PDB file of C-alpha atoms in Angstrom:
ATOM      1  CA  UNK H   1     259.111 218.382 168.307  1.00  0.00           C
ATOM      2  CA  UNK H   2     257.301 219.084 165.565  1.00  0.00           C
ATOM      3  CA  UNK H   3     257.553 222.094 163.157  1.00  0.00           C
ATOM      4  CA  UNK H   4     253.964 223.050 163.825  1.00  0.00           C
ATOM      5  CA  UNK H   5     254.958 223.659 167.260  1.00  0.00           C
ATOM      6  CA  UNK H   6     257.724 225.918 166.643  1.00  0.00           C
ATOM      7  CA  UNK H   7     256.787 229.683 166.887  1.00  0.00           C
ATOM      8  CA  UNK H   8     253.926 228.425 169.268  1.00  0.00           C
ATOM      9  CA  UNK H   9     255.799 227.696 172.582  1.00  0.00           C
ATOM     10  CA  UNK H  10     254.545 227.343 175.552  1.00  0.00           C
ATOM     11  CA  UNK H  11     254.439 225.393 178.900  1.00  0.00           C
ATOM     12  CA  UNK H  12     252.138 223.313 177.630  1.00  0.00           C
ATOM     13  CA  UNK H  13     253.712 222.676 174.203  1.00  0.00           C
ATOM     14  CA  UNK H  14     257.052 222.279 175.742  1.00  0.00           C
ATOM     15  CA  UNK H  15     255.572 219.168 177.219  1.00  0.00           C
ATOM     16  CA  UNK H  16     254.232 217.505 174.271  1.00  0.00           C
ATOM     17  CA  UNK H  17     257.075 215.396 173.570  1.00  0.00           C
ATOM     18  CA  UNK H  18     256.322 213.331 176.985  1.00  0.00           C
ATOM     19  CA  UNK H  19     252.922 212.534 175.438  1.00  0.00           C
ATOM     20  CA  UNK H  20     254.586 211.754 171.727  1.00  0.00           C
ATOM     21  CA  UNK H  21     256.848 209.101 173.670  1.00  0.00           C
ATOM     22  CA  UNK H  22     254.753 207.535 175.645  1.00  0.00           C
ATOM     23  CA  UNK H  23     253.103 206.449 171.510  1.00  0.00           C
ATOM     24  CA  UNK H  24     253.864 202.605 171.142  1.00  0.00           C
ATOM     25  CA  UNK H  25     254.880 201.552 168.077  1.00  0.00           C
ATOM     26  CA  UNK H  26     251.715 200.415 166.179  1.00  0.00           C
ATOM     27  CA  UNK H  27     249.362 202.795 168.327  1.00  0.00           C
ATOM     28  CA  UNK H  28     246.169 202.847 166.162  1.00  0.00           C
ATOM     29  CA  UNK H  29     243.855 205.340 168.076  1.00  0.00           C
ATOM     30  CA  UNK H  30     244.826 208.422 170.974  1.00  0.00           C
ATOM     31  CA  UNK H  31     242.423 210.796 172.659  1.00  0.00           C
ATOM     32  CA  UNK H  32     243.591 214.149 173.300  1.00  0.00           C
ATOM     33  CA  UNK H  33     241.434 215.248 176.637  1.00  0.00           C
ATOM     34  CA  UNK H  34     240.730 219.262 176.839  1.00  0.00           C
ATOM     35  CA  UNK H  35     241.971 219.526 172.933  1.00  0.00           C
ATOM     36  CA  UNK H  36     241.627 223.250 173.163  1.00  0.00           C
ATOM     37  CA  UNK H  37     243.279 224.874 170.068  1.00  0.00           C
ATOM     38  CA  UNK H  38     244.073 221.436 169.145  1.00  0.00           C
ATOM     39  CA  UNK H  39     248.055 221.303 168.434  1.00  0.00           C
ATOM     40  CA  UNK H  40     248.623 218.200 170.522  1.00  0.00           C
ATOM     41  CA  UNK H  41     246.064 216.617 168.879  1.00  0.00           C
ATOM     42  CA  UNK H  42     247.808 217.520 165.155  1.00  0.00           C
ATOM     43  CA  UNK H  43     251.050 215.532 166.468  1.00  0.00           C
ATOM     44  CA  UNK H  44     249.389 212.733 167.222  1.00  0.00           C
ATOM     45  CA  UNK H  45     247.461 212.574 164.288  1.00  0.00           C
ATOM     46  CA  UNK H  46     251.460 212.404 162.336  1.00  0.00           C
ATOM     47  CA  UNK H  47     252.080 209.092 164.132  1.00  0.00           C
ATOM     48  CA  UNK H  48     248.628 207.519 165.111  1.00  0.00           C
ATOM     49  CA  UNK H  49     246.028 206.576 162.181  1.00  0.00           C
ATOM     50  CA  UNK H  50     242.973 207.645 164.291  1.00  0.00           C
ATOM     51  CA  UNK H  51     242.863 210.546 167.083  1.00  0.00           C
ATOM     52  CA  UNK H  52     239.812 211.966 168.878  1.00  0.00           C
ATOM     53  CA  UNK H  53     239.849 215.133 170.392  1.00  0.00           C
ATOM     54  CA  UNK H  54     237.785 216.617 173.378  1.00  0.00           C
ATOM     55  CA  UNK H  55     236.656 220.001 174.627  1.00  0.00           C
ATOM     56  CA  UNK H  56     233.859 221.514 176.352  1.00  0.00           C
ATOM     57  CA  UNK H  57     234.752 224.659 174.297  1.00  0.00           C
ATOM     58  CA  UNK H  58     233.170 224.727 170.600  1.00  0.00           C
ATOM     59  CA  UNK H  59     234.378 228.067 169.884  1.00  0.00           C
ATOM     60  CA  UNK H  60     237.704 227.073 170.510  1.00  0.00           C
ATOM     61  CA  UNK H  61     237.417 223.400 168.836  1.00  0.00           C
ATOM     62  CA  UNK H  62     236.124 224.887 165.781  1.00  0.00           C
ATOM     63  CA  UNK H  63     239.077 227.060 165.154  1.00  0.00           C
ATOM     64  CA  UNK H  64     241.027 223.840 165.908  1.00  0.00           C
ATOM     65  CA  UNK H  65     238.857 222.654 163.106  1.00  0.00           C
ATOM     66  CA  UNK H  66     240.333 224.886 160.758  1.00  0.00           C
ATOM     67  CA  UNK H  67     243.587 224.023 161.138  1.00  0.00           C
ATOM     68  CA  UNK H  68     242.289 220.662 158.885  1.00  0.00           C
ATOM     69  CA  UNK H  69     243.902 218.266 161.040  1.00  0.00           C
ATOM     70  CA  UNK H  70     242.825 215.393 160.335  1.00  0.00           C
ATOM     71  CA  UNK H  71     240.969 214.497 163.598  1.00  0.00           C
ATOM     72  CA  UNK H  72     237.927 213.818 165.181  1.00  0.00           C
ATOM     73  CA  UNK H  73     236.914 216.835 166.727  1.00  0.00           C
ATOM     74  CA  UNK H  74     234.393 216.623 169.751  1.00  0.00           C
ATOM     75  CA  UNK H  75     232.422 219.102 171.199  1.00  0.00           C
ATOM     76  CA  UNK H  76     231.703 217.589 174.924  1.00  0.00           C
ATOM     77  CA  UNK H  77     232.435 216.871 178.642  1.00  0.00           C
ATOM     78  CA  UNK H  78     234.997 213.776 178.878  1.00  0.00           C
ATOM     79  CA  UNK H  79     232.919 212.455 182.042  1.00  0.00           C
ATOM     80  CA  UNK H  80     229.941 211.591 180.101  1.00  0.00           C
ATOM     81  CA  UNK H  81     230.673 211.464 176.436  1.00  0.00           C
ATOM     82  CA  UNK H  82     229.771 208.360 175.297  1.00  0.00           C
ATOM     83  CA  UNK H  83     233.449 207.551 174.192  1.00  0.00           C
ATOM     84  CA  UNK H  84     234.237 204.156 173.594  1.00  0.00           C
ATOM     85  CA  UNK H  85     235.437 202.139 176.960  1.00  0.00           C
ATOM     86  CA  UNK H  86     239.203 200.239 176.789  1.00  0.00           C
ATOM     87  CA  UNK H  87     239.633 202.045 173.164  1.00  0.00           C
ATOM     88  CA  UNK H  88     242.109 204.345 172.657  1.00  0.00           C
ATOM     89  CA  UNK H  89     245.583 202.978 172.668  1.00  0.00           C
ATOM     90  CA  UNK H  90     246.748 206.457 173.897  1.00  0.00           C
ATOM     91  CA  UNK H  91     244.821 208.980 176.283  1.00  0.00           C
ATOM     92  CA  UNK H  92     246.461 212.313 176.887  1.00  0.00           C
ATOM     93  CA  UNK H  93     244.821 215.273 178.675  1.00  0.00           C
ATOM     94  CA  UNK H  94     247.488 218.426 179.386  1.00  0.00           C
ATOM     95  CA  UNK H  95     246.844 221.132 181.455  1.00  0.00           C
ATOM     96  CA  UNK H  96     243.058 219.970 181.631  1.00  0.00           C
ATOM     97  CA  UNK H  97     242.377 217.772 184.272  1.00  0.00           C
ATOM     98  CA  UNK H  98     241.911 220.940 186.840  1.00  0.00           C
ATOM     99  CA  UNK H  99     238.890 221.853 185.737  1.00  0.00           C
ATOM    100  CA  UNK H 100     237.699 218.996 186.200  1.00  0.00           C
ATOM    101  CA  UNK H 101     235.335 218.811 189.617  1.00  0.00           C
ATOM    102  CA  UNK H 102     236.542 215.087 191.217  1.00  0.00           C
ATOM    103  CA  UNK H 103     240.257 214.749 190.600  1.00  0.00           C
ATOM    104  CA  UNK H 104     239.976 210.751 191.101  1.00  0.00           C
ATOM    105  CA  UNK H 105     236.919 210.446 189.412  1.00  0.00           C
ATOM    106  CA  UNK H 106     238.465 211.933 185.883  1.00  0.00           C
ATOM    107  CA  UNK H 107     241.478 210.050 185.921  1.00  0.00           C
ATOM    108  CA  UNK H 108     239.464 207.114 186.957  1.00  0.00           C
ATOM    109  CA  UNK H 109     237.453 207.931 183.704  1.00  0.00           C
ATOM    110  CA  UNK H 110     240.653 208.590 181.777  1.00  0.00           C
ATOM    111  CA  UNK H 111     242.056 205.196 182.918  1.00  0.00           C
ATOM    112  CA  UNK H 112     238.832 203.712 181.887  1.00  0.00           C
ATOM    113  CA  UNK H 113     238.516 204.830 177.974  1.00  0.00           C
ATOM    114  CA  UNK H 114     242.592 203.684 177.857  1.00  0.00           C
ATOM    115  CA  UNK H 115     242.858 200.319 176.073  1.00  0.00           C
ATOM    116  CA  UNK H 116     244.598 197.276 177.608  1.00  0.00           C
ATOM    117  CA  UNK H 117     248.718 197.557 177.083  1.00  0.00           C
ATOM    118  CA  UNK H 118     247.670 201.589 176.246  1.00  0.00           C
ATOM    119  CA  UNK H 119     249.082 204.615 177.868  1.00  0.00           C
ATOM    120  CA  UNK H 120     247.288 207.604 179.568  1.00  0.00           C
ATOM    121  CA  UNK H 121     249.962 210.904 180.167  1.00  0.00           C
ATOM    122  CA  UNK H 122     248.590 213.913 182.057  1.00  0.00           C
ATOM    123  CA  UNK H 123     250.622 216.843 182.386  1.00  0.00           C
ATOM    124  CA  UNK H 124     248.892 219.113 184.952  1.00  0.00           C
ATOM    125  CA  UNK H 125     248.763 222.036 187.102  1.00  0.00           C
ATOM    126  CA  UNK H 126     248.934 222.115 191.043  1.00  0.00           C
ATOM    127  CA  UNK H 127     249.677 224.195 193.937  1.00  0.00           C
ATOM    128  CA  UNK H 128     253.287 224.304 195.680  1.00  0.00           C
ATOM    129  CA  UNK H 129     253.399 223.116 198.677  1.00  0.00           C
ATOM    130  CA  UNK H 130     256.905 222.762 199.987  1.00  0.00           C
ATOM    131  CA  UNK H 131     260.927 223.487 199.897  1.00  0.00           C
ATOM    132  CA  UNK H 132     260.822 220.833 197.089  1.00  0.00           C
ATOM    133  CA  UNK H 133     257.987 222.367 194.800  1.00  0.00           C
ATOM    134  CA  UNK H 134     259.174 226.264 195.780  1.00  0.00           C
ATOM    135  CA  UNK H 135     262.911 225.113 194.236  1.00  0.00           C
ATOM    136  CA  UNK H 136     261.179 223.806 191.081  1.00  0.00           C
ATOM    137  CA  UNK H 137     259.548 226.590 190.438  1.00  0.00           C
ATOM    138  CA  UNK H 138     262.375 229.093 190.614  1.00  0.00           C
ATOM    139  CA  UNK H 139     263.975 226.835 188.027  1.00  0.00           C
ATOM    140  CA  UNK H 140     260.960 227.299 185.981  1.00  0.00           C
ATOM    141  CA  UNK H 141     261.080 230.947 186.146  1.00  0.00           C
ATOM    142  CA  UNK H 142     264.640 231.251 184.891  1.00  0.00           C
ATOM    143  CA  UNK H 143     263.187 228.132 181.903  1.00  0.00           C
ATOM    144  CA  UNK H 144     260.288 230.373 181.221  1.00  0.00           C
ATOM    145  CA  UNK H 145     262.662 233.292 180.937  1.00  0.00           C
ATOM    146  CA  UNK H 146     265.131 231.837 178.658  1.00  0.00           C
ATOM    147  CA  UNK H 147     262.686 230.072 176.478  1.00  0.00           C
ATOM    148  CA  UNK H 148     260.126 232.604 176.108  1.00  0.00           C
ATOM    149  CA  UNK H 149     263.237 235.155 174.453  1.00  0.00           C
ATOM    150  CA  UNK H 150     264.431 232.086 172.511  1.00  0.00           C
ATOM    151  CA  UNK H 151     261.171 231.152 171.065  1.00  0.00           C
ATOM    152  CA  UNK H 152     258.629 233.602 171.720  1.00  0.00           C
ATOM    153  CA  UNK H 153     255.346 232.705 174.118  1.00  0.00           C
ATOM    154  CA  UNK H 154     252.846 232.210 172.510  1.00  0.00           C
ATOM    155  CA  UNK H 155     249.122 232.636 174.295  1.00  0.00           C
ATOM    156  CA  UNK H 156     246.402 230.091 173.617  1.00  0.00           C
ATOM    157  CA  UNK H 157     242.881 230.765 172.816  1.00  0.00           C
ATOM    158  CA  UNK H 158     241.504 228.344 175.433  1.00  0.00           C
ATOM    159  CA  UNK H 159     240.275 229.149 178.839  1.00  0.00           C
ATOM    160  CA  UNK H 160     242.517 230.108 181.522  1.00  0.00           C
ATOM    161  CA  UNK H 161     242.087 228.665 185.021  1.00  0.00           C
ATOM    162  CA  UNK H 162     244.864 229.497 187.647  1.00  0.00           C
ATOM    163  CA  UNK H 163     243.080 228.410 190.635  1.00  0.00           C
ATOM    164  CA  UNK H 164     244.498 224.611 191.466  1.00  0.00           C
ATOM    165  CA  UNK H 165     242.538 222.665 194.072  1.00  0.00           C
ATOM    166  CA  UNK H 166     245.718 220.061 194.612  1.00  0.00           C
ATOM    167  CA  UNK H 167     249.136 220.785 195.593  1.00  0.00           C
ATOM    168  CA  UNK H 168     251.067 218.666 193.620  1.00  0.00           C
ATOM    169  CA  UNK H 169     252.061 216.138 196.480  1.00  0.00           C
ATOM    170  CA  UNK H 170     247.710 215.677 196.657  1.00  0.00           C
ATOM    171  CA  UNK H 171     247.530 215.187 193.419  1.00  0.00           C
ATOM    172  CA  UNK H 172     250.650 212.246 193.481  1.00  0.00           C
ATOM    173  CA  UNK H 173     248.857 210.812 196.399  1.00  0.00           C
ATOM    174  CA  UNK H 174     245.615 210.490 194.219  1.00  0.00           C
ATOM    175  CA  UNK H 175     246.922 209.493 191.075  1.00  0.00           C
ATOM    176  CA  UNK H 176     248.685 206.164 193.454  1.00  0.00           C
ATOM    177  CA  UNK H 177     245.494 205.479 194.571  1.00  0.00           C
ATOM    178  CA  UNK H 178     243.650 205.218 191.455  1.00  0.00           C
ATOM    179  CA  UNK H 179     246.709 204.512 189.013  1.00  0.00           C
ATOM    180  CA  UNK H 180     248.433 201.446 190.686  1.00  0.00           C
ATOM    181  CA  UNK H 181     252.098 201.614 189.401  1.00  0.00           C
ATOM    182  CA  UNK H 182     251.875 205.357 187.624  1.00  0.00           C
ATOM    183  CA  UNK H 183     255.217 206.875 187.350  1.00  0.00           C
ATOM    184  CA  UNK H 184     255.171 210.535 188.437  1.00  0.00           C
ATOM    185  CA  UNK H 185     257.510 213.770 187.285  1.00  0.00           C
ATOM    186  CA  UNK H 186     257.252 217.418 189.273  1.00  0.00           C
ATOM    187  CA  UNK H 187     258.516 219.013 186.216  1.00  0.00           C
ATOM    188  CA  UNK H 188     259.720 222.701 185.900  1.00  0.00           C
ATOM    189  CA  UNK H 189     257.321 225.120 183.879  1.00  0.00           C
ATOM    190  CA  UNK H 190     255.265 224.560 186.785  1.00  0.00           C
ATOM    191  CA  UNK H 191     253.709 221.010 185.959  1.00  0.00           C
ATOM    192  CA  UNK H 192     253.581 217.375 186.824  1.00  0.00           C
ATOM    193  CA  UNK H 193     253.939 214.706 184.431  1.00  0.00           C
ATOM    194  CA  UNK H 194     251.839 211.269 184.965  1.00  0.00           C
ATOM    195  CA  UNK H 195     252.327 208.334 182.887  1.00  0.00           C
ATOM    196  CA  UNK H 196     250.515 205.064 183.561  1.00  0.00           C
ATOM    197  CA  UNK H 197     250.139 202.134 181.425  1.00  0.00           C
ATOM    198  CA  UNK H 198     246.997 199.516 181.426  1.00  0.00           C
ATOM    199  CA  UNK H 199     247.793 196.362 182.112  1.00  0.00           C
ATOM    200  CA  UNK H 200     246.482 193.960 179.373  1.00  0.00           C
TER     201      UNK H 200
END
């Protein structure tokens, strides 16, 4: 993890390292999906020449701004940008894809702006919905407890949404569907981990 991470933990900063190794050696370009304060977007930028970030936010893009990363920063709706098509040899979007109205349509549109042999990670938020999910998160309350005295919780500046339209077993079923071959994580923290790669 980076050092511009630490002293800004949280559950969705905890999780950045899934999206840092899914980077190929010799990754030229990454799109950061739902940017919001941008620190995900900063990482990338240390290993990838050439990073977009995306939010529908400005307010909170243009304090990511002025952190002078050196990024492209986007003020915009990732359904109907015009952002280049088969592009970006990594596409990340983390704790985003929620408010997003059509589940399958935005990872559809995700999968579409990923270049061929590129990877697209989501880390997400869904409802529990069984014995499985209810165990998971009791081990991410006593993570979330342990971390947050170790390293402080830090609260982001982007909108909050806490109402999830998919449990997470809806949202593995969709991502199947429309990711052929994904590879899927119910992670603790209270999030799901999806990493697909294009085929070339």
């Amino acid at each position: 993890m980076s050092g511009g991470v630490w002293g800004r933990w949280n559950h969705n900063t905890h999780y950045h390292r899934l999206v840092l190794e899914a980077v190929a050696p010799g990754a030229g370009t990454a799109l950061d999906v739902g940017a919001g304060d941008g620190l995900l977007a900063a990482e990338l930028r240390e290993v990838v020449p050439r990073v977009t970030a995306i939010d529908v936010d400005s307010a909170v893009l243009e304090r990511a701004r002025a952190t002078g990363a050196d990024v492209e920063w986007v003020v915009g709706d990732v359904m109907s940008s015009p952002l280049p098509e088969a592009h970006f040899d990594v596409v990340a979007s983390i704790a985003a894809v929620h408010h997003l109205p059509d589940l399958g349509a935005a990872l559809a549109r995700l999968a579409s702006l990923t270049a061929p042999g590129g990877a697209l990670v989501v880390i997400g938020c869904a409802k529990s919905g069984g014995p499985r999910d209810y165990l998971m998160d009791a081990v991410g309350v006593v993570q979330h407890q342990v971390l947050s005295r170790t390293r402080g919780h830090w609260h982001h500046t982007a909108p909050i949404k806490m109402t999830f339209p998919h449990t997470y077993a809806q949202v593995k079923r969709i991502a199947s569907a429309v990711l052929p071959g994904m590879r899927w994580r119910r992670l603790p923290l209270f999030r799901y981990a999806i990493v697909w790669h294009k085929p070339v």
